[in-house]
PDB file of C-alpha atoms in Angstrom:
ATOM      1  CA  MET A   1     224.764 -21.183 122.535  1.00 92.00           C
ATOM      2  CA  ARG A   2     222.618 -18.806 120.418  1.00 95.00           C
ATOM      3  CA  ALA A   3     223.529 -17.495 116.964  1.00 97.00           C
ATOM      4  CA  LYS A   4     221.690 -14.553 115.440  1.00 97.00           C
ATOM      5  CA  ILE A   5     221.992 -14.545 111.655  1.00 97.00           C
ATOM      6  CA  TYR A   6     221.080 -11.610 109.381  1.00 97.00           C
ATOM      7  CA  ILE A   7     220.691 -12.291 105.683  1.00 97.00           C
ATOM      8  CA  THR A   8     220.220  -9.323 103.360  1.00 96.00           C
ATOM      9  CA  LEU A   9     220.235  -8.729  99.647  1.00 96.00           C
ATOM     10  CA  LYS A  10     223.492  -7.393  98.238  1.00 96.00           C
ATOM     11  CA  SER A  11     223.326  -3.676  97.459  1.00 93.00           C
ATOM     12  CA  GLY A  12     222.335  -3.049  93.879  1.00 93.00           C
ATOM     13  CA  ILE A  13     220.057  -6.073  93.807  1.00 95.00           C
ATOM     14  CA  LEU A  14     216.417  -5.065  93.218  1.00 96.00           C
ATOM     15  CA  ASP A  15     214.270  -5.760  96.285  1.00 97.00           C
ATOM     16  CA  PRO A  16     210.643  -6.167  95.119  1.00 96.00           C
ATOM     17  CA  GLN A  17     209.460  -6.860  98.668  1.00 96.00           C
ATOM     18  CA  GLY A  18     211.113  -3.668  99.820  1.00 97.00           C
ATOM     19  CA  LYS A  19     209.514  -1.706  96.997  1.00 97.00           C
ATOM     20  CA  ALA A  20     206.095  -3.148  97.870  1.00 97.00           C
ATOM     21  CA  ILE A  21     206.569  -2.107 101.504  1.00 97.00           C
ATOM     22  CA  GLU A  22     207.656   1.398 100.493  1.00 97.00           C
ATOM     23  CA  HIS A  23     204.493   1.729  98.414  1.00 97.00           C
ATOM     24  CA  ALA A  24     202.200   0.282 101.074  1.00 97.00           C
ATOM     25  CA  LEU A  25     203.639   2.541 103.769  1.00 97.00           C
ATOM     26  CA  SER A  26     203.080   5.627 101.623  1.00 96.00           C
ATOM     27  CA  VAL A  27     199.513   4.528 100.855  1.00 97.00           C
ATOM     28  CA  LEU A  28     198.982   4.190 104.630  1.00 97.00           C
ATOM     29  CA  GLY A  29     200.142   7.784 105.014  1.00 96.00           C
ATOM     30  CA  PHE A  30     203.733   7.319 106.193  1.00 96.00           C
ATOM     31  CA  LYS A  31     205.520  10.001 104.176  1.00 91.00           C
ATOM     32  CA  GLY A  32     209.125   9.903 105.450  1.00 91.00           C
ATOM     33  CA  VAL A  33     210.149   6.457 104.131  1.00 96.00           C
ATOM     34  CA  LYS A  34     212.902   6.850 101.525  1.00 96.00           C
ATOM     35  CA  GLU A  35     213.838   3.182 101.152  1.00 96.00           C
ATOM     36  CA  ALA A  36     212.892  -0.238 102.565  1.00 97.00           C
ATOM     37  CA  ARG A  37     215.033  -3.375 102.297  1.00 97.00           C
ATOM     38  CA  VAL A  38     213.772  -6.740 103.502  1.00 97.00           C
ATOM     39  CA  GLY A  39     215.929  -9.640 104.655  1.00 97.00           C
ATOM     40  CA  LYS A  40     215.834 -12.731 106.842  1.00 97.00           C
ATOM     41  CA  TYR A  41     216.616 -12.938 110.537  1.00 97.00           C
ATOM     42  CA  MET A  42     217.316 -16.340 112.078  1.00 97.00           C
ATOM     43  CA  GLU A  43     218.077 -17.510 115.550  1.00 96.00           C
ATOM     44  CA  LEU A  44     219.803 -20.849 115.952  1.00 97.00           C
ATOM     45  CA  VAL A  45     220.235 -22.590 119.282  1.00 96.00           C
ATOM     46  CA  LEU A  46     223.460 -24.565 118.961  1.00 96.00           C
ATOM     47  CA  ALA A  47     225.165 -27.178 121.099  1.00 95.00           C
ATOM     48  CA  PRO A  48     228.029 -25.578 123.039  1.00 92.00           C
ATOM     49  CA  GLY A  49     231.522 -26.062 121.636  1.00 93.00           C
ATOM     50  CA  PRO A  50     234.785 -24.265 120.909  1.00 94.00           C
ATOM     51  CA  ILE A  51     233.935 -20.799 119.497  1.00 94.00           C
ATOM     52  CA  ASP A  52     236.088 -21.141 116.394  1.00 94.00           C
ATOM     53  CA  GLN A  53     234.468 -24.459 115.448  1.00 95.00           C
ATOM     54  CA  VAL A  54     230.971 -23.122 116.085  1.00 95.00           C
ATOM     55  CA  GLU A  55     231.731 -20.049 113.942  1.00 96.00           C
ATOM     56  CA  LYS A  56     233.127 -22.281 111.190  1.00 96.00           C
ATOM     57  CA  SER A  57     229.945 -24.361 111.116  1.00 96.00           C
ATOM     58  CA  ILE A  58     227.733 -21.221 111.137  1.00 97.00           C
ATOM     59  CA  LYS A  59     229.576 -19.944 108.075  1.00 97.00           C
ATOM     60  CA  GLU A  60     229.148 -23.327 106.405  1.00 97.00           C
ATOM     61  CA  MET A  61     225.417 -23.407 107.250  1.00 97.00           C
ATOM     62  CA  CYS A  62     224.980 -19.949 105.757  1.00 97.00           C
ATOM     63  CA  GLU A  63     226.924 -20.752 102.618  1.00 97.00           C
ATOM     64  CA  LYS A  64     225.339 -24.173 102.051  1.00 97.00           C
ATOM     65  CA  LEU A  65     221.726 -23.487 102.980  1.00 97.00           C
ATOM     66  CA  LEU A  66     220.628 -20.340 104.756  1.00 97.00           C
ATOM     67  CA  ALA A  67     221.857 -17.662 102.323  1.00 97.00           C
ATOM     68  CA  ASN A  68     221.905 -17.538  98.550  1.00 97.00           C
ATOM     69  CA  THR A  69     225.397 -16.097  98.361  1.00 96.00           C
ATOM     70  CA  VAL A  70     224.936 -15.118  94.705  1.00 97.00           C
ATOM     71  CA  ILE A  71     222.534 -12.323  95.656  1.00 97.00           C
ATOM     72  CA  GLU A  72     222.659 -12.254  99.465  1.00 97.00           C
ATOM     73  CA  THR A  73     225.199 -11.464 102.149  1.00 97.00           C
ATOM     74  CA  TYR A  74     225.077 -12.746 105.728  1.00 98.00           C
ATOM     75  CA  ARG A  75     226.423 -11.685 109.076  1.00 96.00           C
ATOM     76  CA  TYR A  76     225.993 -13.285 112.466  1.00 97.00           C
ATOM     77  CA  GLU A  77     226.340 -12.616 116.148  1.00 96.00           C
ATOM     78  CA  LEU A  78     227.221 -15.421 118.533  1.00 94.00           C
ATOM     79  CA  ASP A  79     226.119 -15.326 122.156  1.00 87.00           C
ATOM     80  CA  PRO A  80     228.045 -18.041 124.010  1.00 79.00           C
ATOM     81  CA  LYS A  81     226.140 -17.419 127.271  1.00 77.00           C
ATOM     82  CA  GLU A  82     222.631 -18.130 125.944  1.00 68.00           C
TER      83      GLU A  82
ATOM     84  CA  MET B   1     218.130   8.081 109.459  1.00 92.00           C
ATOM     85  CA  ARG B   2     218.210   4.274 109.367  1.00 95.00           C
ATOM     86  CA  ALA B   3     215.873   1.965 111.306  1.00 97.00           C
ATOM     87  CA  LYS B   4     216.650  -1.733 111.700  1.00 97.00           C
ATOM     88  CA  ILE B   5     213.504  -3.742 112.447  1.00 97.00           C
ATOM     89  CA  TYR B   6     213.448  -7.339 113.685  1.00 97.00           C
ATOM     90  CA  ILE B   7     210.183  -9.252 113.474  1.00 97.00           C
ATOM     91  CA  THR B   8     210.000 -12.669 115.100  1.00 97.00           C
ATOM     92  CA  LEU B   9     207.298 -15.155 115.929  1.00 96.00           C
ATOM     93  CA  LYS B  10     206.077 -15.052 119.522  1.00 96.00           C
ATOM     94  CA  SER B  11     207.473 -17.910 121.615  1.00 93.00           C
ATOM     95  CA  GLY B  12     205.167 -20.887 121.639  1.00 93.00           C
ATOM     96  CA  ILE B  13     204.020 -20.239 118.079  1.00 96.00           C
ATOM     97  CA  LEU B  14     204.983 -23.137 115.779  1.00 96.00           C
ATOM     98  CA  ASP B  15     207.630 -22.097 113.240  1.00 97.00           C
ATOM     99  CA  PRO B  16     207.344 -24.438 110.224  1.00 96.00           C
ATOM    100  CA  GLN B  17     210.152 -22.595 108.409  1.00 96.00           C
ATOM    101  CA  GLY B  18     212.383 -23.062 111.417  1.00 97.00           C
ATOM    102  CA  LYS B  19     211.522 -26.773 111.609  1.00 97.00           C
ATOM    103  CA  ALA B  20     212.299 -27.178 107.893  1.00 97.00           C
ATOM    104  CA  ILE B  21     215.690 -25.507 108.397  1.00 97.00           C
ATOM    105  CA  GLU B  22     216.474 -27.699 111.409  1.00 97.00           C
ATOM    106  CA  HIS B  23     215.719 -30.769 109.307  1.00 97.00           C
ATOM    107  CA  ALA B  24     217.669 -29.563 106.273  1.00 97.00           C
ATOM    108  CA  LEU B  25     220.714 -28.682 108.383  1.00 97.00           C
ATOM    109  CA  SER B  26     220.742 -32.113 109.980  1.00 96.00           C
ATOM    110  CA  VAL B  27     220.414 -33.774 106.559  1.00 97.00           C
ATOM    111  CA  LEU B  28     223.416 -31.694 105.438  1.00 97.00           C
ATOM    112  CA  GLY B  29     225.352 -33.099 108.376  1.00 96.00           C
ATOM    113  CA  PHE B  30     225.204 -30.224 110.865  1.00 96.00           C
ATOM    114  CA  LYS B  31     224.565 -32.092 114.108  1.00 91.00           C
ATOM    115  CA  GLY B  32     224.653 -29.384 116.811  1.00 91.00           C
ATOM    116  CA  VAL B  33     221.512 -27.449 115.839  1.00 96.00           C
ATOM    117  CA  LYS B  34     218.929 -27.704 118.646  1.00 96.00           C
ATOM    118  CA  GLU B  35     216.445 -25.136 117.363  1.00 96.00           C
ATOM    119  CA  ALA B  36     215.995 -22.705 114.457  1.00 97.00           C
ATOM    120  CA  ARG B  37     213.574 -19.767 114.434  1.00 97.00           C
ATOM    121  CA  VAL B  38     213.070 -17.629 111.347  1.00 97.00           C
ATOM    122  CA  GLY B  39     211.921 -14.015 111.262  1.00 97.00           C
ATOM    123  CA  LYS B  40     212.083 -10.891 109.132  1.00 97.00           C
ATOM    124  CA  TYR B  41     214.779  -8.238 109.155  1.00 97.00           C
ATOM    125  CA  MET B  42     214.037  -4.875 107.580  1.00 97.00           C
ATOM    126  CA  GLU B  43     216.042  -1.747 107.069  1.00 96.00           C
ATOM    127  CA  LEU B  44     214.164   1.490 106.496  1.00 97.00           C
ATOM    128  CA  VAL B  45     215.845   4.706 105.408  1.00 96.00           C
ATOM    129  CA  LEU B  46     213.740   7.473 106.938  1.00 96.00           C
ATOM    130  CA  ALA B  47     213.672  11.235 106.538  1.00 95.00           C
ATOM    131  CA  PRO B  48     215.398  12.879 109.527  1.00 92.00           C
ATOM    132  CA  GLY B  49     213.162  14.235 112.277  1.00 93.00           C
ATOM    133  CA  PRO B  50     212.716  14.432 116.047  1.00 94.00           C
ATOM    134  CA  ILE B  51     213.631  11.021 117.507  1.00 94.00           C
ATOM    135  CA  ASP B  52     210.415  10.607 119.469  1.00 94.00           C
ATOM    136  CA  GLN B  53     208.296  11.264 116.385  1.00 95.00           C
ATOM    137  CA  VAL B  54     210.362   8.922 114.222  1.00 95.00           C
ATOM    138  CA  GLU B  55     210.064   6.199 116.873  1.00 96.00           C
ATOM    139  CA  LYS B  56     206.316   6.778 117.102  1.00 96.00           C
ATOM    140  CA  SER B  57     205.908   6.324 113.350  1.00 96.00           C
ATOM    141  CA  ILE B  58     208.139   3.195 113.343  1.00 97.00           C
ATOM    142  CA  LYS B  59     205.882   1.642 115.978  1.00 97.00           C
ATOM    143  CA  GLU B  60     202.833   2.565 113.922  1.00 97.00           C
ATOM    144  CA  MET B  61     204.391   1.115 110.741  1.00 97.00           C
ATOM    145  CA  CYS B  62     205.136  -2.131 112.570  1.00 98.00           C
ATOM    146  CA  GLU B  63     201.681  -2.388 114.098  1.00 97.00           C
ATOM    147  CA  LYS B  64     199.773  -1.408 110.932  1.00 97.00           C
ATOM    148  CA  LEU B  65     201.780  -3.236 108.279  1.00 97.00           C
ATOM    149  CA  LEU B  66     205.157  -4.784 108.949  1.00 97.00           C
ATOM    150  CA  ALA B  67     204.309  -7.172 111.778  1.00 97.00           C
ATOM    151  CA  ASN B  68     201.305  -9.397 112.394  1.00 97.00           C
ATOM    152  CA  THR B  69     201.079  -8.537 116.075  1.00 96.00           C
ATOM    153  CA  VAL B  70     198.744 -11.483 116.750  1.00 97.00           C
ATOM    154  CA  ILE B  71     201.603 -13.947 116.266  1.00 97.00           C
ATOM    155  CA  GLU B  72     204.680 -11.766 115.903  1.00 97.00           C
ATOM    156  CA  THR B  73     206.669  -9.368 118.052  1.00 97.00           C
ATOM    157  CA  TYR B  74     208.899  -6.595 116.760  1.00 98.00           C
ATOM    158  CA  ARG B  75     211.860  -4.629 118.007  1.00 96.00           C
ATOM    159  CA  TYR B  76     213.853  -1.921 116.306  1.00 97.00           C
ATOM    160  CA  GLU B  77     217.127  -0.051 116.476  1.00 96.00           C
ATOM    161  CA  LEU B  78     217.357   3.517 115.265  1.00 94.00           C
ATOM    162  CA  ASP B  79     220.617   4.958 113.959  1.00 87.00           C
ATOM    163  CA  PRO B  80     220.201   8.719 113.709  1.00 79.00           C
ATOM    164  CA  LYS B  81     223.651   9.188 112.107  1.00 77.00           C
ATOM    165  CA  GLU B  82     223.037   6.994 109.035  1.00 68.00           C
TER     166      GLU B  82
END
Protein backbone atom coordinates (compact mmCIF):
# COMPACT_ATOMS: atom_id res chain seq x y z
CA MET A 1 0.00 0.00 0.00
CA ARG A 2 1.49 3.39 -1.01
CA ALA A 3 0.76 6.72 0.69
CA LYS A 4 1.67 10.00 -0.97
CA ILE A 5 2.01 12.79 1.59
CA TYR A 6 2.19 16.52 0.77
CA ILE A 7 3.41 18.87 3.47
CA THR A 8 3.18 22.60 2.82
CA LEU A 9 3.57 25.75 4.84
CA LYS A 10 0.33 27.30 6.07
CA SER A 11 -0.70 30.34 4.04
CA GLY A 12 0.59 33.53 5.57
CA ILE A 13 3.77 31.87 6.78
CA LEU A 14 6.86 33.40 5.14
CA ASP A 15 8.57 30.91 2.82
CA PRO A 16 12.25 31.94 2.49
CA GLN A 17 12.99 28.99 0.22
CA GLY A 18 10.15 30.03 -2.04
CA LYS A 19 11.40 33.61 -2.11
CA ALA A 20 14.91 32.42 -2.99
CA ILE A 21 13.50 30.34 -5.86
CA GLU A 22 11.43 33.27 -7.13
CA HIS A 23 14.57 35.41 -7.18
CA ALA A 24 16.75 32.75 -8.80
CA LEU A 25 14.18 32.06 -11.51
CA SER A 26 13.96 35.75 -12.38
CA VAL A 27 17.76 36.02 -12.48
CA LEU A 28 17.74 33.05 -14.89
CA GLY A 29 15.34 34.99 -17.10
CA PHE A 30 12.00 33.39 -16.22
CA LYS A 31 9.75 36.44 -16.03
CA GLY A 32 6.25 35.00 -15.45
CA VAL A 33 6.74 33.60 -11.92
CA LYS A 34 4.50 35.47 -9.47
CA GLU A 35 5.00 33.22 -6.44
CA ALA A 36 6.85 30.03 -5.43
CA ARG A 37 6.03 27.92 -2.38
CA VAL A 38 8.18 24.96 -1.39
CA GLY A 39 7.02 21.94 0.60
CA LYS A 40 7.84 18.29 1.21
CA TYR A 41 6.58 15.31 -0.76
CA MET A 42 6.88 11.85 0.77
CA GLU A 43 6.02 8.40 -0.41
CA LEU A 44 5.54 5.70 2.19
CA VAL A 45 5.21 2.03 1.36
CA LEU A 46 2.99 0.59 4.08
CA ALA A 47 1.99 -2.92 5.07
CA PRO A 48 -1.54 -3.65 3.81
CA GLY A 49 -4.35 -3.34 6.34
CA PRO A 50 -7.87 -2.00 6.83
CA ILE A 51 -8.07 1.43 5.12
CA ASP A 52 -9.42 3.26 8.16
CA GLN A 53 -6.60 1.97 10.38
CA VAL A 54 -3.96 2.79 7.77
CA GLU A 55 -5.39 6.32 7.40
CA LYS A 56 -5.43 6.73 11.18
CA SER A 57 -1.75 5.80 11.43
CA ILE A 58 -0.83 8.11 8.51
CA LYS A 59 -2.47 11.01 10.32
CA GLU A 60 -0.60 10.07 13.50
CA MET A 61 2.72 9.83 11.61
CA CYS A 62 2.15 13.27 10.12
CA GLU A 63 1.17 14.85 13.40
CA LYS A 64 3.93 13.21 15.46
CA LEU A 65 6.86 13.40 13.06
CA LEU A 66 6.46 14.27 9.40
CA ALA A 67 4.79 17.70 9.65
CA ASN A 68 5.33 20.58 12.03
CA THR A 69 1.64 21.26 12.49
CA VAL A 70 2.32 24.68 14.04
CA ILE A 71 3.39 26.09 10.67
CA GLU A 72 2.61 23.29 8.20
CA THR A 73 -0.45 21.51 6.89
CA TYR A 74 -0.48 18.02 5.38
CA ARG A 75 -2.65 16.06 3.01
CA TYR A 76 -2.25 12.54 1.72
CA GLU A 77 -3.42 10.20 -0.98
CA LEU A 78 -3.63 6.48 -0.33
CA ASP A 79 -3.25 3.97 -3.15
CA PRO A 80 -4.38 0.58 -1.82
CA LYS A 81 -3.38 -1.21 -5.06
CA GLU A 82 0.32 -0.28 -5.03
CA MET B 1 -2.06 29.76 -13.48
CA ARG B 2 -0.77 27.31 -10.86
CA ALA B 3 1.87 24.63 -11.45
CA LYS B 4 2.40 21.81 -8.95
CA ILE B 5 5.88 20.30 -9.27
CA TYR B 6 6.99 17.02 -7.70
CA ILE B 7 10.71 16.31 -7.50
CA THR B 8 11.82 12.87 -6.35
CA LEU B 9 15.05 10.94 -6.24
CA LYS B 10 15.54 8.48 -9.09
CA SER B 11 14.91 4.88 -8.02
CA GLY B 12 18.09 3.18 -6.91
CA ILE B 13 19.50 6.39 -5.47
CA LEU B 14 20.02 6.08 -1.69
CA ASP B 15 17.64 8.34 0.24
CA PRO B 16 19.23 9.08 3.65
CA GLN B 17 16.30 11.31 4.64
CA GLY B 18 13.91 8.50 3.84
CA LYS B 19 15.98 6.02 5.86
CA ALA B 20 16.03 8.43 8.82
CA ILE B 21 12.23 8.75 8.65
CA GLU B 22 11.78 4.97 8.45
CA HIS B 23 13.91 4.61 11.57
CA ALA B 24 12.20 7.43 13.46
CA LEU B 25 8.73 6.08 12.64
CA SER B 26 9.65 2.63 13.90
CA VAL B 27 11.11 4.12 17.10
CA LEU B 28 7.80 5.97 17.55
CA GLY B 29 6.02 2.63 17.31
CA PHE B 30 4.73 2.69 13.73
CA LYS B 31 5.44 -0.88 12.64
CA GLY B 32 3.95 -1.12 9.12
CA VAL B 33 6.32 1.25 7.29
CA LYS B 34 8.32 -0.70 4.68
CA GLU B 35 9.92 2.23 2.88
CA ALA B 36 9.95 6.05 2.98
CA ARG B 37 11.15 8.28 0.13
CA VAL B 38 11.37 12.04 0.52
CA GLY B 39 11.16 14.62 -2.26
CA LYS B 40 10.26 18.24 -2.90
CA TYR B 41 6.84 19.65 -3.67
CA MET B 42 6.60 23.12 -5.17
CA GLU B 43 3.73 25.32 -6.17
CA LEU B 44 4.41 28.09 -8.65
CA VAL B 45 1.91 30.82 -9.47
CA LEU B 46 2.61 31.75 -13.08
CA ALA B 47 1.41 34.53 -15.35
CA PRO B 48 -1.25 33.18 -17.73
CA GLY B 49 -0.13 32.29 -21.25
CA PRO B 50 -0.42 29.67 -23.99
CA ILE B 51 -0.30 26.23 -22.32
CA ASP B 52 2.48 24.88 -24.51
CA GLN B 53 4.72 27.86 -23.74
CA VAL B 54 4.00 27.68 -20.01
CA GLU B 55 4.80 23.95 -20.03
CA LYS B 56 8.00 24.61 -21.96
CA SER B 57 9.16 27.15 -19.38
CA ILE B 58 8.22 24.83 -16.46
CA LYS B 59 10.41 22.12 -17.97
CA GLU B 60 13.23 24.61 -18.39
CA MET B 61 12.83 25.84 -14.79
CA CYS B 62 12.99 22.26 -13.54
CA GLU B 63 16.01 21.36 -15.64
CA LYS B 64 17.95 24.59 -14.95
CA LEU B 65 17.19 25.12 -11.27
CA LEU B 66 14.51 23.21 -9.42
CA ALA B 67 15.67 19.63 -9.98
CA ASN B 68 19.12 18.07 -10.01
CA THR B 69 18.41 15.92 -13.05
CA VAL B 70 21.49 13.76 -12.40
CA ILE B 71 19.81 12.16 -9.38
CA GLU B 72 16.26 13.50 -9.45
CA THR B 73 13.23 13.24 -11.70
CA TYR B 74 10.41 15.76 -11.88
CA ARG B 75 6.78 15.78 -12.89
CA TYR B 76 4.27 18.59 -12.85
CA GLU B 77 0.57 19.31 -12.98
CA LEU B 78 -0.70 22.53 -14.49
CA ASP B 79 -4.00 24.06 -13.39
CA PRO B 80 -4.90 26.77 -15.88
CA LYS B 81 -7.98 27.86 -13.88
CA GLU B 82 -6.12 28.78 -10.66
